[in-house]
mmCIF file of C-alpha atoms in Angstrom:
data_model
loop_
_atom_site.group_PDB
_atom_site.id
_atom_site.type_symbol
_atom_site.label_atom_id
_atom_site.label_comp_id
_atom_site.label_asym_id
_atom_site.label_seq_id
_atom_site.Cartn_x
_atom_site.Cartn_y
_atom_site.Cartn_z
ATOM 1 C CA MET A 21 1.987 2.009 -5.978
ATOM 2 C CA THR A 22 3.816 -0.745 -7.816
ATOM 3 C CA ALA A 23 2.402 -2.382 -10.905
ATOM 4 C CA PRO A 24 -0.075 -5.107 -9.880
ATOM 5 C CA GLU A 25 -0.012 -8.412 -11.690
ATOM 6 C CA ARG A 26 -2.379 -8.308 -14.626
ATOM 7 C CA GLY A 27 -1.773 -11.595 -16.381
ATOM 8 C CA ASP A 28 -1.833 -11.653 -20.156
ATOM 9 C CA ARG A 29 -1.124 -8.166 -21.531
ATOM 10 C CA ARG A 30 -3.320 -8.892 -24.525
ATOM 11 C CA ASP A 31 -6.414 -9.027 -22.333
ATOM 12 C CA ARG A 32 -6.106 -5.748 -20.431
ATOM 13 C CA TRP A 33 -4.705 -2.293 -20.720
ATOM 14 C CA ARG A 34 -3.539 -0.012 -17.941
ATOM 15 C CA VAL A 35 -4.437 3.676 -17.927
ATOM 16 C CA GLY A 36 -3.332 6.400 -15.528
ATOM 17 C CA THR A 37 -4.315 10.013 -14.970
ATOM 18 C CA LEU A 38 -2.555 12.840 -13.133
ATOM 19 C CA ASN A 39 -3.043 16.573 -12.796
ATOM 20 C CA ILE A 40 0.604 17.677 -12.755
ATOM 21 C CA TRP A 41 -0.077 21.129 -11.185
ATOM 22 C CA ASN A 42 1.664 22.981 -14.029
ATOM 23 C CA ARG A 43 5.101 24.199 -12.877
ATOM 24 C CA GLN A 44 4.168 25.188 -9.346
ATOM 25 C CA GLY A 45 6.466 24.109 -6.551
ATOM 26 C CA PRO A 46 9.893 22.568 -7.295
ATOM 27 C CA TRP A 47 9.087 21.246 -10.779
ATOM 28 C CA PRO A 48 12.459 19.495 -11.441
ATOM 29 C CA GLU A 49 12.132 17.527 -8.193
ATOM 30 C CA ARG A 50 8.468 16.794 -8.838
ATOM 31 C CA LEU A 51 9.251 15.682 -12.385
ATOM 32 C CA ALA A 52 11.823 13.232 -11.040
ATOM 33 C CA LEU A 53 9.258 11.742 -8.632
ATOM 34 C CA ILE A 54 6.730 11.309 -11.448
ATOM 35 C CA VAL A 55 9.302 9.657 -13.706
ATOM 36 C CA ASP A 56 10.441 7.328 -10.917
ATOM 37 C CA GLU A 57 6.903 6.133 -10.264
ATOM 38 C CA LEU A 58 6.109 5.736 -13.954
ATOM 39 C CA ALA A 59 9.009 3.302 -14.118
ATOM 40 C CA THR A 60 7.067 1.015 -11.748
ATOM 41 C CA LEU A 61 3.539 1.407 -13.127
ATOM 42 C CA ASP A 62 3.893 -0.257 -16.544
ATOM 43 C CA LEU A 63 1.258 2.010 -18.078
ATOM 44 C CA ASP A 64 -0.142 1.764 -21.575
ATOM 45 C CA ALA A 65 -1.218 5.410 -21.453
ATOM 46 C CA LEU A 66 -1.182 8.406 -19.132
ATOM 47 C CA ALA A 67 -3.682 11.278 -19.216
ATOM 48 C CA LEU A 68 -2.229 14.569 -17.985
ATOM 49 C CA GLN A 69 -3.862 17.835 -16.977
ATOM 50 C CA GLU A 70 -2.488 21.336 -16.287
ATOM 51 C CA VAL A 71 0.260 20.912 -18.874
ATOM 52 C CA LEU A 72 2.158 24.150 -19.517
ATOM 53 C CA ALA A 73 3.551 24.924 -22.962
ATOM 54 C CA PHE A 74 5.656 27.903 -24.026
ATOM 55 C CA THR A 75 6.253 28.663 -27.693
ATOM 56 C CA GLY A 76 9.549 27.226 -28.875
ATOM 57 C CA LEU A 77 10.139 25.071 -25.797
ATOM 58 C CA PRO A 78 9.115 21.490 -24.944
ATOM 59 C CA THR A 79 5.786 21.197 -23.174
ATOM 60 C CA GLN A 80 5.755 19.630 -19.738
ATOM 61 C CA ALA A 81 4.339 16.500 -21.373
ATOM 62 C CA HIS A 82 7.333 16.378 -23.723
ATOM 63 C CA GLU A 83 9.689 16.926 -20.772
ATOM 64 C CA LEU A 84 8.155 13.887 -19.154
ATOM 65 C CA ALA A 85 8.276 11.831 -22.348
ATOM 66 C CA ALA A 86 11.961 12.720 -22.811
ATOM 67 C CA ALA A 87 12.680 10.667 -19.686
ATOM 68 C CA LEU A 88 10.637 7.736 -21.059
ATOM 69 C CA PRO A 89 12.385 6.568 -24.241
ATOM 70 C CA GLY A 90 10.018 5.719 -27.053
ATOM 71 C CA TRP A 91 6.939 7.378 -25.526
ATOM 72 C CA HIS A 92 4.567 9.370 -27.736
ATOM 73 C CA VAL A 93 2.785 12.638 -26.875
ATOM 74 C CA HIS A 94 -0.458 14.286 -27.941
ATOM 75 C CA HIS A 95 -0.737 17.773 -26.467
ATOM 76 C CA ALA A 96 -4.018 19.724 -26.374
ATOM 77 C CA PRO A 97 -3.680 23.388 -25.299
ATOM 78 C CA ALA A 98 -6.825 24.769 -23.695
ATOM 79 C CA MET A 99 -6.236 28.334 -22.556
ATOM 80 C CA GLN A 100 -3.844 31.191 -23.249
ATOM 81 C CA ILE A 101 -2.444 32.421 -19.947
ATOM 82 C CA GLY A 102 0.268 34.740 -21.252
ATOM 83 C CA PRO A 103 2.164 35.664 -24.430
ATOM 84 C CA GLY A 104 3.050 32.332 -26.012
ATOM 85 C CA LEU A 105 2.070 30.419 -22.853
ATOM 86 C CA THR A 106 -0.783 27.895 -22.733
ATOM 87 C CA LEU A 107 -2.248 25.445 -20.235
ATOM 88 C CA GLY A 108 -3.941 22.256 -21.347
ATOM 89 C CA ASN A 109 -4.076 18.471 -21.357
ATOM 90 C CA ALA A 110 -2.019 15.681 -22.879
ATOM 91 C CA ILE A 111 -1.918 11.963 -23.552
ATOM 92 C CA LEU A 112 1.348 10.023 -23.254
ATOM 93 C CA SER A 113 1.922 6.419 -24.264
ATOM 94 C CA PRO A 114 4.671 3.939 -25.110
ATOM 95 C CA HIS A 115 2.353 2.925 -27.991
ATOM 96 C CA PRO A 116 1.668 5.036 -31.095
ATOM 97 C CA LEU A 117 -1.138 7.574 -30.795
ATOM 98 C CA VAL A 118 -3.410 7.902 -33.826
ATOM 99 C CA ASP A 119 -6.468 9.939 -34.833
ATOM 100 C CA CYS A 120 -5.486 12.668 -32.355
ATOM 101 C CA ALA A 121 -7.814 15.616 -31.812
ATOM 102 C CA VAL A 122 -8.410 18.611 -29.551
ATOM 103 C CA LEU A 123 -12.086 18.757 -28.559
ATOM 104 C CA PRO A 124 -13.515 22.045 -27.202
ATOM 105 C CA LEU A 125 -15.707 22.158 -24.111
ATOM 106 C CA PRO A 126 -18.244 24.887 -23.310
ATOM 107 C CA ALA A 127 -17.261 27.677 -20.949
ATOM 108 C CA PRO A 128 -19.113 30.968 -20.428
ATOM 109 C CA PRO A 129 -17.382 34.328 -20.906
ATOM 110 C CA GLY A 130 -14.903 35.093 -18.150
ATOM 111 C CA ILE A 131 -14.300 31.404 -17.337
ATOM 112 C CA GLU A 132 -11.085 29.635 -18.314
ATOM 113 C CA ALA A 133 -11.332 27.718 -21.576
ATOM 114 C CA ARG A 134 -11.369 23.911 -21.342
ATOM 115 C CA VAL A 135 -10.752 21.151 -23.889
ATOM 116 C CA ALA A 136 -10.362 17.397 -24.072
ATOM 117 C CA ALA A 137 -7.432 15.618 -25.687
ATOM 118 C CA PHE A 138 -8.499 12.612 -27.767
ATOM 119 C CA ALA A 139 -6.351 9.835 -29.215
ATOM 120 C CA ARG A 140 -6.521 6.162 -30.040
ATOM 121 C CA VAL A 141 -3.783 4.220 -28.261
ATOM 122 C CA ASP A 142 -2.509 1.682 -30.797
ATOM 123 C CA LEU A 143 -2.308 -1.381 -28.560
ATOM 124 C CA PRO A 144 -1.370 -4.856 -29.840
ATOM 125 C CA HIS A 145 -5.048 -5.924 -29.855
ATOM 126 C CA GLY A 146 -6.267 -2.757 -31.559
ATOM 127 C CA PRO A 147 -6.590 1.009 -31.069
ATOM 128 C CA MET A 148 -8.351 1.981 -27.821
ATOM 129 C CA PRO A 149 -9.991 5.448 -27.570
ATOM 130 C CA LEU A 150 -8.756 7.651 -24.719
ATOM 131 C CA VAL A 151 -9.855 11.122 -23.602
ATOM 132 C CA SER A 152 -7.900 13.324 -21.180
ATOM 133 C CA THR A 153 -9.825 16.271 -19.780
ATOM 134 C CA HIS A 154 -9.950 18.899 -17.050
ATOM 135 C CA LEU A 155 -13.219 20.580 -16.069
ATOM 136 C CA THR A 156 -13.860 24.025 -14.610
ATOM 137 C CA PHE A 157 -12.536 24.156 -11.051
ATOM 138 C CA GLN A 158 -14.604 26.750 -9.171
ATOM 139 C CA LEU A 159 -16.645 24.976 -6.497
ATOM 140 C CA HIS A 160 -19.825 26.956 -7.246
ATOM 141 C CA LEU A 161 -19.780 26.343 -11.018
ATOM 142 C CA GLY A 162 -21.326 22.892 -11.080
ATOM 143 C CA HIS A 163 -23.732 24.060 -13.789
ATOM 144 C CA VAL A 164 -20.751 24.763 -16.071
ATOM 145 C CA ARG A 165 -19.309 21.304 -15.409
ATOM 146 C CA CYS A 166 -22.740 19.839 -16.209
ATOM 147 C CA GLU A 167 -22.568 21.456 -19.655
ATOM 148 C CA GLN A 168 -19.014 20.207 -20.063
ATOM 149 C CA VAL A 169 -19.792 16.557 -19.282
ATOM 150 C CA ARG A 170 -22.707 16.611 -21.705
ATOM 151 C CA ALA A 171 -20.321 17.922 -24.377
ATOM 152 C CA LEU A 172 -17.777 15.246 -23.441
ATOM 153 C CA ALA A 173 -20.384 12.522 -23.795
ATOM 154 C CA GLN A 174 -21.294 13.811 -27.256
ATOM 155 C CA HIS A 175 -17.635 13.971 -28.317
ATOM 156 C CA VAL A 176 -17.174 10.374 -27.166
ATOM 157 C CA ALA A 177 -20.318 9.238 -28.988
ATOM 158 C CA ASP A 178 -19.104 10.900 -32.188
ATOM 159 C CA ARG A 179 -15.565 9.493 -32.082
ATOM 160 C CA ALA A 180 -16.066 6.146 -30.370
ATOM 161 C CA PRO A 181 -19.356 4.591 -31.544
ATOM 162 C CA ILE A 182 -20.940 1.814 -29.516
ATOM 163 C CA ALA A 183 -19.873 -0.828 -32.055
ATOM 164 C CA GLY A 184 -16.194 -0.020 -31.515
ATOM 165 C CA PRO A 185 -13.763 -0.510 -28.611
ATOM 166 C CA PRO A 186 -14.981 1.039 -25.336
ATOM 167 C CA PRO A 187 -13.520 4.506 -24.766
ATOM 168 C CA VAL A 188 -11.803 5.577 -21.559
ATOM 169 C CA LEU A 189 -12.459 9.048 -20.145
ATOM 170 C CA ALA A 190 -9.844 10.202 -17.625
ATOM 171 C CA GLY A 191 -8.853 13.376 -15.880
ATOM 172 C CA ASP A 192 -9.432 15.980 -13.214
ATOM 173 C CA PHE A 193 -13.194 16.584 -13.200
ATOM 174 C CA ASN A 194 -13.163 18.930 -10.186
ATOM 175 C CA ALA A 195 -16.387 17.309 -8.975
ATOM 176 C CA GLU A 196 -17.216 14.861 -6.209
ATOM 177 C CA PRO A 197 -18.878 11.500 -6.917
ATOM 178 C CA ASP A 198 -22.342 12.617 -5.747
ATOM 179 C CA SER A 199 -22.366 15.775 -7.884
ATOM 180 C CA ASP A 200 -24.841 16.021 -10.752
ATOM 181 C CA GLU A 201 -22.036 16.071 -13.312
ATOM 182 C CA MET A 202 -20.528 12.804 -12.066
ATOM 183 C CA ARG A 203 -23.941 11.210 -11.597
ATOM 184 C CA PHE A 204 -24.614 12.039 -15.243
ATOM 185 C CA LEU A 205 -21.553 10.109 -16.372
ATOM 186 C CA ARG A 206 -22.643 7.109 -14.262
ATOM 187 C CA GLY A 207 -26.111 7.073 -15.825
ATOM 188 C CA LEU A 208 -27.935 8.338 -12.721
ATOM 189 C CA THR A 209 -29.318 11.574 -14.180
ATOM 190 C CA GLY A 210 -29.959 12.927 -17.632
ATOM 191 C CA LEU A 211 -29.405 16.581 -16.700
ATOM 192 C CA GLY A 212 -32.625 17.369 -18.547
ATOM 193 C CA GLY A 213 -31.809 15.212 -21.560
ATOM 194 C CA SER A 214 -30.801 11.696 -22.533
ATOM 195 C CA THR A 215 -28.608 9.555 -20.295
ATOM 196 C CA VAL A 216 -25.243 7.885 -20.819
ATOM 197 C CA TYR A 217 -23.296 5.312 -18.836
ATOM 198 C CA PHE A 218 -19.615 5.133 -17.987
ATOM 199 C CA ALA A 219 -18.257 2.803 -15.322
ATOM 200 C CA ASP A 220 -16.345 4.621 -12.580
ATOM 201 C CA ALA A 221 -13.275 2.384 -12.274
ATOM 202 C CA TRP A 222 -12.712 3.248 -8.601
ATOM 203 C CA HIS A 223 -16.291 2.656 -7.552
ATOM 204 C CA CYS A 224 -16.616 -0.563 -9.575
ATOM 205 C CA THR A 225 -13.496 -2.240 -8.196
ATOM 206 C CA ARG A 226 -13.376 -1.274 -4.516
ATOM 207 C CA ASP A 227 -15.075 -2.917 -1.554
ATOM 208 C CA LEU A 228 -16.614 0.292 -0.279
ATOM 209 C CA SER A 229 -17.782 -1.324 2.962
ATOM 210 C CA ASN A 230 -14.399 -2.684 4.085
ATOM 211 C CA ASP A 231 -11.772 -0.539 2.351
ATOM 212 C CA LEU A 232 -10.306 2.043 4.733
ATOM 213 C CA HIS A 233 -9.264 4.151 1.740
ATOM 214 C CA ALA A 234 -12.509 3.618 -0.175
ATOM 215 C CA THR A 235 -13.164 7.346 -0.500
ATOM 216 C CA GLY A 236 -10.199 7.496 -2.896
ATOM 217 C CA ALA A 237 -9.548 11.175 -2.162
ATOM 218 C CA THR A 238 -7.237 12.519 -4.853
ATOM 219 C CA PHE A 239 -7.077 16.048 -3.456
ATOM 220 C CA ASP A 240 -6.249 15.426 0.187
ATOM 221 C CA ARG A 241 -4.748 18.059 2.446
ATOM 222 C CA SER A 242 -4.278 15.506 5.215
ATOM 223 C CA ARG A 243 -1.804 13.490 3.097
ATOM 224 C CA ASN A 244 -0.340 16.004 0.650
ATOM 225 C CA GLY A 245 1.227 19.270 1.762
ATOM 226 C CA TYR A 246 0.583 20.957 -1.572
ATOM 227 C CA ALA A 247 -3.156 20.187 -1.351
ATOM 228 C CA ALA A 248 -3.273 21.904 2.041
ATOM 229 C CA ARG A 249 -2.640 25.330 0.523
ATOM 230 C CA PRO A 250 -6.190 26.103 -0.762
ATOM 231 C CA HIS A 251 -7.786 25.007 2.574
ATOM 232 C CA GLU A 252 -10.292 22.836 0.698
ATOM 233 C CA PRO A 253 -11.747 19.614 2.127
ATOM 234 C CA PRO A 254 -10.309 16.264 0.987
ATOM 235 C CA ARG A 255 -12.332 14.786 -1.860
ATOM 236 C CA ARG A 256 -12.214 12.497 -4.887
ATOM 237 C CA ILE A 257 -12.143 14.622 -8.045
ATOM 238 C CA ASP A 258 -9.859 12.641 -10.391
ATOM 239 C CA TYR A 259 -11.415 9.703 -12.229
ATOM 240 C CA ILE A 260 -11.014 7.003 -14.812
ATOM 241 C CA TYR A 261 -14.292 6.175 -16.526
ATOM 242 C CA VAL A 262 -14.867 3.554 -19.202
ATOM 243 C CA ARG A 263 -17.942 2.885 -21.320
ATOM 244 C CA GLY A 264 -18.328 -0.779 -20.617
ATOM 245 C CA PRO A 265 -18.434 -3.622 -20.429
ATOM 246 C CA ASP A 266 -19.791 -3.989 -23.952
ATOM 247 C CA ARG A 267 -21.422 -7.087 -25.453
ATOM 248 C CA ASN A 268 -17.950 -8.644 -25.882
ATOM 249 C CA LEU A 269 -17.078 -7.792 -22.252
ATOM 250 C CA ARG A 270 -14.482 -5.250 -23.303
ATOM 251 C CA GLY A 271 -14.269 -2.176 -21.099
ATOM 252 C CA GLU A 272 -14.758 -3.821 -17.714
ATOM 253 C CA PRO A 273 -12.582 -2.175 -15.024
ATOM 254 C CA VAL A 274 -10.924 -4.888 -12.941
ATOM 255 C CA ARG A 275 -8.600 -2.910 -10.685
ATOM 256 C CA CYS A 276 -8.153 0.722 -9.664
ATOM 257 C CA ASP A 277 -5.623 2.316 -7.311
ATOM 258 C CA LEU A 278 -4.303 5.687 -6.284
ATOM 259 C CA ALA A 279 -0.853 6.531 -7.602
ATOM 260 C CA PHE A 280 1.760 9.278 -7.187
ATOM 261 C CA VAL A 281 0.950 9.420 -3.474
ATOM 262 C CA ARG A 282 4.479 9.286 -2.051
ATOM 263 C CA GLY A 283 6.398 12.441 -1.250
ATOM 264 C CA LYS A 284 10.100 12.881 -0.524
ATOM 265 C CA HIS A 285 11.523 15.548 1.779
ATOM 266 C CA ASP A 286 8.214 17.468 1.720
ATOM 267 C CA VAL A 287 8.040 17.300 -2.069
ATOM 268 C CA TRP A 288 5.091 15.491 -3.679
ATOM 269 C CA PRO A 289 4.703 14.632 -7.357
ATOM 270 C CA SER A 290 1.733 17.045 -7.565
ATOM 271 C CA ASP A 291 -0.961 18.637 -5.439
ATOM 272 C CA HIS A 292 -3.244 15.851 -6.745
ATOM 273 C CA PHE A 293 -2.832 12.118 -6.376
ATOM 274 C CA GLY A 294 -3.197 10.149 -9.576
ATOM 275 C CA VAL A 295 -5.407 7.202 -10.466
ATOM 276 C CA VAL A 296 -4.438 4.000 -12.302
ATOM 277 C CA ALA A 297 -6.893 1.410 -13.631
ATOM 278 C CA ASP A 298 -6.666 -1.970 -15.358
ATOM 279 C CA ILE A 299 -9.410 -2.445 -17.945
ATOM 280 C CA HIS A 300 -10.328 -5.468 -20.037
ATOM 281 C CA ALA A 301 -9.618 -4.641 -23.657
ATOM 282 C CA ALA A 302 -9.872 -7.941 -25.514
ATOM 283 C CA PRO A 303 -13.166 -9.716 -26.335
ATOM 284 C CA ARG A 304 -14.083 -12.488 -23.879
ATOM 285 C CA PRO A 305 -16.714 -15.216 -23.740
ATOM 286 C CA ALA A 306 -19.643 -14.514 -21.438
ATOM 287 C CA HIS A 307 -19.052 -17.573 -19.237
#
């Protein structure tokens, strides 16, 4: 994907998300592919998942930022997977990141810990709230993901009140669009409680009747050799959500595409494809 025209930068911001598959496969070659594509995407922020960090060494997010002069990093470790070794999420941006936080998500005993990384991306028209997260992956643990999305919604409500700029929620949710956990985020079920609404950038900007790639599969064994290894069906599990549009028409997704889809010599950037969305960020008149 190359950066689509988006007109006046002050009106929109561009957000991407990618599960980088920790250090599996040929990480140096994969890192180079990610960096090369980032040079074409013109992102304002990138949400990362499966970021490895070892005590005393740069995290994978910092490795990536080192190839992008001037980029800032907020790293949020989630789980300890060995002595001094953690796996978590991150937010990267060419803009300053402020009010950064690591937000815990519920997980029962024996299940990998999960968190969300939160930061405000200090754009020219004001700081925009961004969350990068990664939900429990086991296919049969939808009830755990339901608890996690409810916690995410509460975190967002606490840190990004309705009166402020619309928050963006991005990451690997390990859930298909018709699952209860994703229906909850789209306002279609309350999961036994109150409802919320986030616009699914892919769903809101695609012509689902005519688009041959409308499914938007981000874990696709038919197109990505790394995704073929678990023998799981192709599905859309990576998302960019935004709470909007608000009364000033901020937070409306206007374009969404897959990214990081091109491999080279049987090397892909990750086992996941990424997602990139353009979102209105500046107030607009209603007409």
